[in-house]
PDB file of C-alpha atoms in Angstrom:
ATOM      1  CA  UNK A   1      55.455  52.681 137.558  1.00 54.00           C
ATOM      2  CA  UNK A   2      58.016  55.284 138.465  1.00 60.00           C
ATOM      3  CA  UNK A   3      59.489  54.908 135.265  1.00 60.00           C
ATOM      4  CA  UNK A   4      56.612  55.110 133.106  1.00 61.00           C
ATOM      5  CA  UNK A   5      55.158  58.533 134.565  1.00 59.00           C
ATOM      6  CA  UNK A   6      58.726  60.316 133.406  1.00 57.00           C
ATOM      7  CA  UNK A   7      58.601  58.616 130.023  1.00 56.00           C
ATOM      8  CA  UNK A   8      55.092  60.205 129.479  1.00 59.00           C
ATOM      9  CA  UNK A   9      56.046  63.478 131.118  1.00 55.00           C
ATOM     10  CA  UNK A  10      59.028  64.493 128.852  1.00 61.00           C
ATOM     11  CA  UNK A  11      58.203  65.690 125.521  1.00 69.00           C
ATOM     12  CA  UNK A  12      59.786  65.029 122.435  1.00 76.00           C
ATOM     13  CA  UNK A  13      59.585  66.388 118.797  1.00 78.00           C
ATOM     14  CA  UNK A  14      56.952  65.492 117.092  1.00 87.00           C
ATOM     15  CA  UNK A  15      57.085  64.303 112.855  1.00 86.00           C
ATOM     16  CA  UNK A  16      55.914  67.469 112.027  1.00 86.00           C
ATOM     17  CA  UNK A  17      58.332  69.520 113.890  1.00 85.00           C
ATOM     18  CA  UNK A  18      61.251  67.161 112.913  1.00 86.00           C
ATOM     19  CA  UNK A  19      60.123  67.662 109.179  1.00 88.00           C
ATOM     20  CA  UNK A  20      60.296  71.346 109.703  1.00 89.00           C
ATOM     21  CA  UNK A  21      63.433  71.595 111.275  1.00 89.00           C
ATOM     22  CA  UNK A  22      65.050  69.134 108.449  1.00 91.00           C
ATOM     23  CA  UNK A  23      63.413  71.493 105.968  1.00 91.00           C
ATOM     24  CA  UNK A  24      64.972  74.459 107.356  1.00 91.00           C
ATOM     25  CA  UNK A  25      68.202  72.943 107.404  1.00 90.00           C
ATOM     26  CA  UNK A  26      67.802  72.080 103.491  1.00 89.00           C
ATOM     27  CA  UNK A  27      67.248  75.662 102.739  1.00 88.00           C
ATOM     28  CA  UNK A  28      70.328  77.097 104.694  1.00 87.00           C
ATOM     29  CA  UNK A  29      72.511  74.189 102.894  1.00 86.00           C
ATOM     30  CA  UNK A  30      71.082  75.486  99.606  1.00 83.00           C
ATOM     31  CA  UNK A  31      71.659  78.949 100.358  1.00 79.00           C
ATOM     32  CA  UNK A  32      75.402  77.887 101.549  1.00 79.00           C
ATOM     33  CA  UNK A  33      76.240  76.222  98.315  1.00 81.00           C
ATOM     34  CA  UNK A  34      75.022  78.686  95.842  1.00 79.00           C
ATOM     35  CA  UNK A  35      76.472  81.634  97.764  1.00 80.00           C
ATOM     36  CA  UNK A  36      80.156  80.325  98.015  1.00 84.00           C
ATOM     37  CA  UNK A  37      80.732  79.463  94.572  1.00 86.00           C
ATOM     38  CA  UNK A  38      79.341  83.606  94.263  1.00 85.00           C
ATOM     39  CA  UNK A  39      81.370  84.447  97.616  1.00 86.00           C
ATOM     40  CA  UNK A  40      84.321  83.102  95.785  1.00 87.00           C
ATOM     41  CA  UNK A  41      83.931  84.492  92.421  1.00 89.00           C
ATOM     42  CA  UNK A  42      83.562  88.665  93.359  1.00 90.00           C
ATOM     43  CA  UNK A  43      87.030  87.686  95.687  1.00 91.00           C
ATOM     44  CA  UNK A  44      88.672  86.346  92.135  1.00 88.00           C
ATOM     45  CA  UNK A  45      87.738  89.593  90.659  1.00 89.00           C
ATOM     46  CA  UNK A  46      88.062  92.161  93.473  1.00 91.00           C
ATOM     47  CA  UNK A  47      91.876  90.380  93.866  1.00 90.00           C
ATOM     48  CA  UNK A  48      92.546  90.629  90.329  1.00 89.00           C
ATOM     49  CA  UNK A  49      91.689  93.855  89.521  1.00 91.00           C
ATOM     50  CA  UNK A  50      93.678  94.858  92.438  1.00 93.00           C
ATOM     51  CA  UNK A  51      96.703  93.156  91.167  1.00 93.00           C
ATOM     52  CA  UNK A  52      96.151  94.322  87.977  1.00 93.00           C
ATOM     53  CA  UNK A  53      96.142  98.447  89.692  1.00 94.00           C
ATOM     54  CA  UNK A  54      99.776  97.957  91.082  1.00 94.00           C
ATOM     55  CA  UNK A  55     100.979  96.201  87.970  1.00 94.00           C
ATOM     56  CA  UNK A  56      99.349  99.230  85.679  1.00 95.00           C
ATOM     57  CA  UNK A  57     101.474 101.934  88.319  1.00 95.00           C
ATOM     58  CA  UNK A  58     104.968  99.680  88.381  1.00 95.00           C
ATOM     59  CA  UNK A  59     104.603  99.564  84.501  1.00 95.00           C
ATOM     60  CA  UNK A  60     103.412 103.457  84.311  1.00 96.00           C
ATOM     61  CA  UNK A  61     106.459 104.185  86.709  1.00 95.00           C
ATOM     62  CA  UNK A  62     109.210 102.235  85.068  1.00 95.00           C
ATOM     63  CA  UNK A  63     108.129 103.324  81.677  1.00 95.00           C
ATOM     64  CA  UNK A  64     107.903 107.050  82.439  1.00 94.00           C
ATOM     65  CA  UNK A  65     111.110 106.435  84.097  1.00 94.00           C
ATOM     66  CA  UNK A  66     112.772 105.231  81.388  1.00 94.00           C
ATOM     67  CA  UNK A  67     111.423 107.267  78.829  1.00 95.00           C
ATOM     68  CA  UNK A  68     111.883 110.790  80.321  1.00 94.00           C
ATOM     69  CA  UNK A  69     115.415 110.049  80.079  1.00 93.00           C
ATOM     70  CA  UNK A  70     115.267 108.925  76.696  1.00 93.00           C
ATOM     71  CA  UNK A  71     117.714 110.193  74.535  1.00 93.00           C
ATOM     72  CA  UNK A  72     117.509 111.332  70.200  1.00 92.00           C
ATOM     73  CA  UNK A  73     113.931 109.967  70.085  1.00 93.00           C
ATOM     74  CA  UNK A  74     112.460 109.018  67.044  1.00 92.00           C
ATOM     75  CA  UNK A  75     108.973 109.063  65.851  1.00 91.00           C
ATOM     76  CA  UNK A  76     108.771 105.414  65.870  1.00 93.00           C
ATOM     77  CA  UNK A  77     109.202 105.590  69.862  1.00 91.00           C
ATOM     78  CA  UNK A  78     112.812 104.211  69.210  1.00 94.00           C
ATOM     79  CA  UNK A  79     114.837 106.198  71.426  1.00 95.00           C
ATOM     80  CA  UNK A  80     118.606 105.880  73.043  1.00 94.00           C
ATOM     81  CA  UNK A  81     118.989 104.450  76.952  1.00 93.00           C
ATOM     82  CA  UNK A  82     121.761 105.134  79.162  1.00 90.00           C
ATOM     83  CA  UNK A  83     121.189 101.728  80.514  1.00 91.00           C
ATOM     84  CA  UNK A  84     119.832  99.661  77.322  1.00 93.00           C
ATOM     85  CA  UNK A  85     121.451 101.265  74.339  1.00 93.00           C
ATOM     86  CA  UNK A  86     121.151 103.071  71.333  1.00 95.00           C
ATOM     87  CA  UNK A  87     118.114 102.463  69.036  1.00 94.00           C
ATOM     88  CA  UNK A  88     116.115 100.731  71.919  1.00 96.00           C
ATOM     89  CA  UNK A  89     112.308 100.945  72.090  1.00 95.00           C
ATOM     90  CA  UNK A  90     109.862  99.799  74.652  1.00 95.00           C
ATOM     91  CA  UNK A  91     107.704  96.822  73.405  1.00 95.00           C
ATOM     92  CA  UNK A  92     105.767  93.382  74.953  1.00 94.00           C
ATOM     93  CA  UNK A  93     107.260  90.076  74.356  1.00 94.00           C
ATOM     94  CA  UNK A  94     105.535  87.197  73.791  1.00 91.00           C
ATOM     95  CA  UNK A  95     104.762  86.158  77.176  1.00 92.00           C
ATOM     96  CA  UNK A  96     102.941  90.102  77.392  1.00 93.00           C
ATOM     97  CA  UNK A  97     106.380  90.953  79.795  1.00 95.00           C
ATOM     98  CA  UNK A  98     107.309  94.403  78.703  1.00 95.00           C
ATOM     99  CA  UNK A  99     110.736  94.763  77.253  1.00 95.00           C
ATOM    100  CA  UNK A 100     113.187  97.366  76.551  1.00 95.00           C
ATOM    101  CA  UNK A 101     115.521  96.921  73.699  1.00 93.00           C
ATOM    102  CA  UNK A 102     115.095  92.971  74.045  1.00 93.00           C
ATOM    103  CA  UNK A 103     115.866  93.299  77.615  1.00 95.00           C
ATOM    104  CA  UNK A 104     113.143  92.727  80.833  1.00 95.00           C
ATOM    105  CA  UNK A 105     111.815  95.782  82.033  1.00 93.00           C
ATOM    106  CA  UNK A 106     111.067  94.373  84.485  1.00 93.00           C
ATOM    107  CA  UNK A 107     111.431  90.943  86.407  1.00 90.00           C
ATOM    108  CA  UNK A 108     108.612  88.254  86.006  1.00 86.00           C
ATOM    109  CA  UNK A 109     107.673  87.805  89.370  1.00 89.00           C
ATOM    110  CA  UNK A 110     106.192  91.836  88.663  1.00 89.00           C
ATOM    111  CA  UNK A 111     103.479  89.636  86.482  1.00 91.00           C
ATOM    112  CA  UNK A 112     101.375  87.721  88.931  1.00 88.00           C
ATOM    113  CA  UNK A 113      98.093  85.478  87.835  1.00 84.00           C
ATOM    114  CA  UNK A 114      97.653  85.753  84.210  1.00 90.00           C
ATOM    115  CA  UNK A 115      98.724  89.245  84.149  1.00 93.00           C
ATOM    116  CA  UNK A 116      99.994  90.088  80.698  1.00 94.00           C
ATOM    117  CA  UNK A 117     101.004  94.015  79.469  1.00 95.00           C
ATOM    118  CA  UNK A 118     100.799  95.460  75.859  1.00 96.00           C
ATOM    119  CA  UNK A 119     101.923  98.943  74.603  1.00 96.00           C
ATOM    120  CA  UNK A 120     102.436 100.837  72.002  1.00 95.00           C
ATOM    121  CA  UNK A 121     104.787 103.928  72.109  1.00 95.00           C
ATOM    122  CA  UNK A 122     105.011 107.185  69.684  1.00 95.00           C
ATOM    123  CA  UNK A 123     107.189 110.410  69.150  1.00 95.00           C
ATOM    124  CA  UNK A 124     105.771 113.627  68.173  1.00 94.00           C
ATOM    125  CA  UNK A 125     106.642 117.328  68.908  1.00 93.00           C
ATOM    126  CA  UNK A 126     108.402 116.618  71.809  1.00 92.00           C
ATOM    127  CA  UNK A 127     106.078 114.082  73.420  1.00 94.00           C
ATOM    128  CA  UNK A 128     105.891 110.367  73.824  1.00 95.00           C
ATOM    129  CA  UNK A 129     102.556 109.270  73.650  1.00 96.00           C
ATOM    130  CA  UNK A 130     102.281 105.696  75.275  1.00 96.00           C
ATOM    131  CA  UNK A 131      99.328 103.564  75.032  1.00 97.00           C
ATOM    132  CA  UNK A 132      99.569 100.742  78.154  1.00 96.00           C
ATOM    133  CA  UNK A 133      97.032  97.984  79.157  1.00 96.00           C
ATOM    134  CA  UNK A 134      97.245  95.515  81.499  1.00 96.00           C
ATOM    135  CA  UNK A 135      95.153  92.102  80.743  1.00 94.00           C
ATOM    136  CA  UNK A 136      93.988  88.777  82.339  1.00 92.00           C
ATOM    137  CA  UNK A 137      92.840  85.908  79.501  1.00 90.00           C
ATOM    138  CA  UNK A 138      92.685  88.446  76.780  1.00 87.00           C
ATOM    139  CA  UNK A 139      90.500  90.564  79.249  1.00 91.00           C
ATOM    140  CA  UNK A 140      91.648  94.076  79.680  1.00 94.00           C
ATOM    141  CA  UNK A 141      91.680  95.061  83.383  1.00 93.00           C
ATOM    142  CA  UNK A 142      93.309  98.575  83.254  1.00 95.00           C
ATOM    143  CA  UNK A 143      94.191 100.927  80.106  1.00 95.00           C
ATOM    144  CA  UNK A 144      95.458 104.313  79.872  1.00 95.00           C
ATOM    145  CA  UNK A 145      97.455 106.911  77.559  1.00 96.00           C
ATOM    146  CA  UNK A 146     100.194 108.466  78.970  1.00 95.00           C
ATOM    147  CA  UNK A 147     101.889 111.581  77.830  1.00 96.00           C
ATOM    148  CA  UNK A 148     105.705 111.619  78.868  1.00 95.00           C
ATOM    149  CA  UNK A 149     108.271 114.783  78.018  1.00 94.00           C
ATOM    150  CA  UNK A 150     111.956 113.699  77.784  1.00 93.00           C
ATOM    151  CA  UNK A 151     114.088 115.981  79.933  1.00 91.00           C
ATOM    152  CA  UNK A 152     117.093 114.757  77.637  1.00 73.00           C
ATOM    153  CA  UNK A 153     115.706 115.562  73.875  1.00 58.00           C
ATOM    154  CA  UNK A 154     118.358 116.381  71.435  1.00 56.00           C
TER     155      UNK A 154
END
């Protein structure tokens, strides 16, 4: 009899409440899925445009570099190097790895993801005028003109 009385005393859910609480568990699992596929998306971008920043200023900084010490430039951007020759210019290979008379500019491991760099380099009164992009899948991520004096014009 005992035994009964506490089975009748405790209460339990009822349908109702176990319908609610299943329903409420449905709409956080919905929310969940939709929002980490989105969650995961805005880090892809936020990541890549970051990596694509510090590739822009390594390429911005090598290039300047190289050209401010250029020597009898031409107005083709053709210029001579004191490391890379005579007659050298600064150009993107096929991979979109910037090169300098045929030469890396850089190493590979500067190119992370799908990080690919294009240029285009000019000579006139004094000035190089470079034109340097950094892209992911054809997408262009960061772009800029840069003006660069030679300290070593003939």
């Amino acid at each position: 009899m005992k035994i009964k009385r506490k089975m009748r005393s405790r209460a339990g859910m009822t349908l109702a409440e176990l319908l609610a609480a299943v329903a409420v568990l449905g709409v956080l699992g919905a929310g969940l899925t939709a929002g980490v596929p989105a969650a995961a998306r805005v880090y892809h971008e936020a990541t890549a445009d970051a990596e694509a920043s510090v590739l822009f200023s390594t390429l911005s900084a090598a290039v300047g570099d190289e050209l401010r010490y250029a020597r009898s430039p031409k107005a083709d951007g053709s210029f001579d190097s004191a490391v890379y020759g005579k007659g050298v210019s600064v150009e993107a290979d096929g991979d979109g790895h910037l090169t300098v008379g045929g030469e890396p500019l850089l190493g590979s491991r500067t190119y992370t993801g799908n990080l690919q760099a294009d240029i285009s380099v000019s000579y006139e009164d004094g000035l190089f005028t470079v034109n340097l992009s950094v892209k992911e899948d054809g997408r262009v991520r960061k772009e800029q003109e840069l003006v660069i004096r030679p300290v070593n014009e003939e």
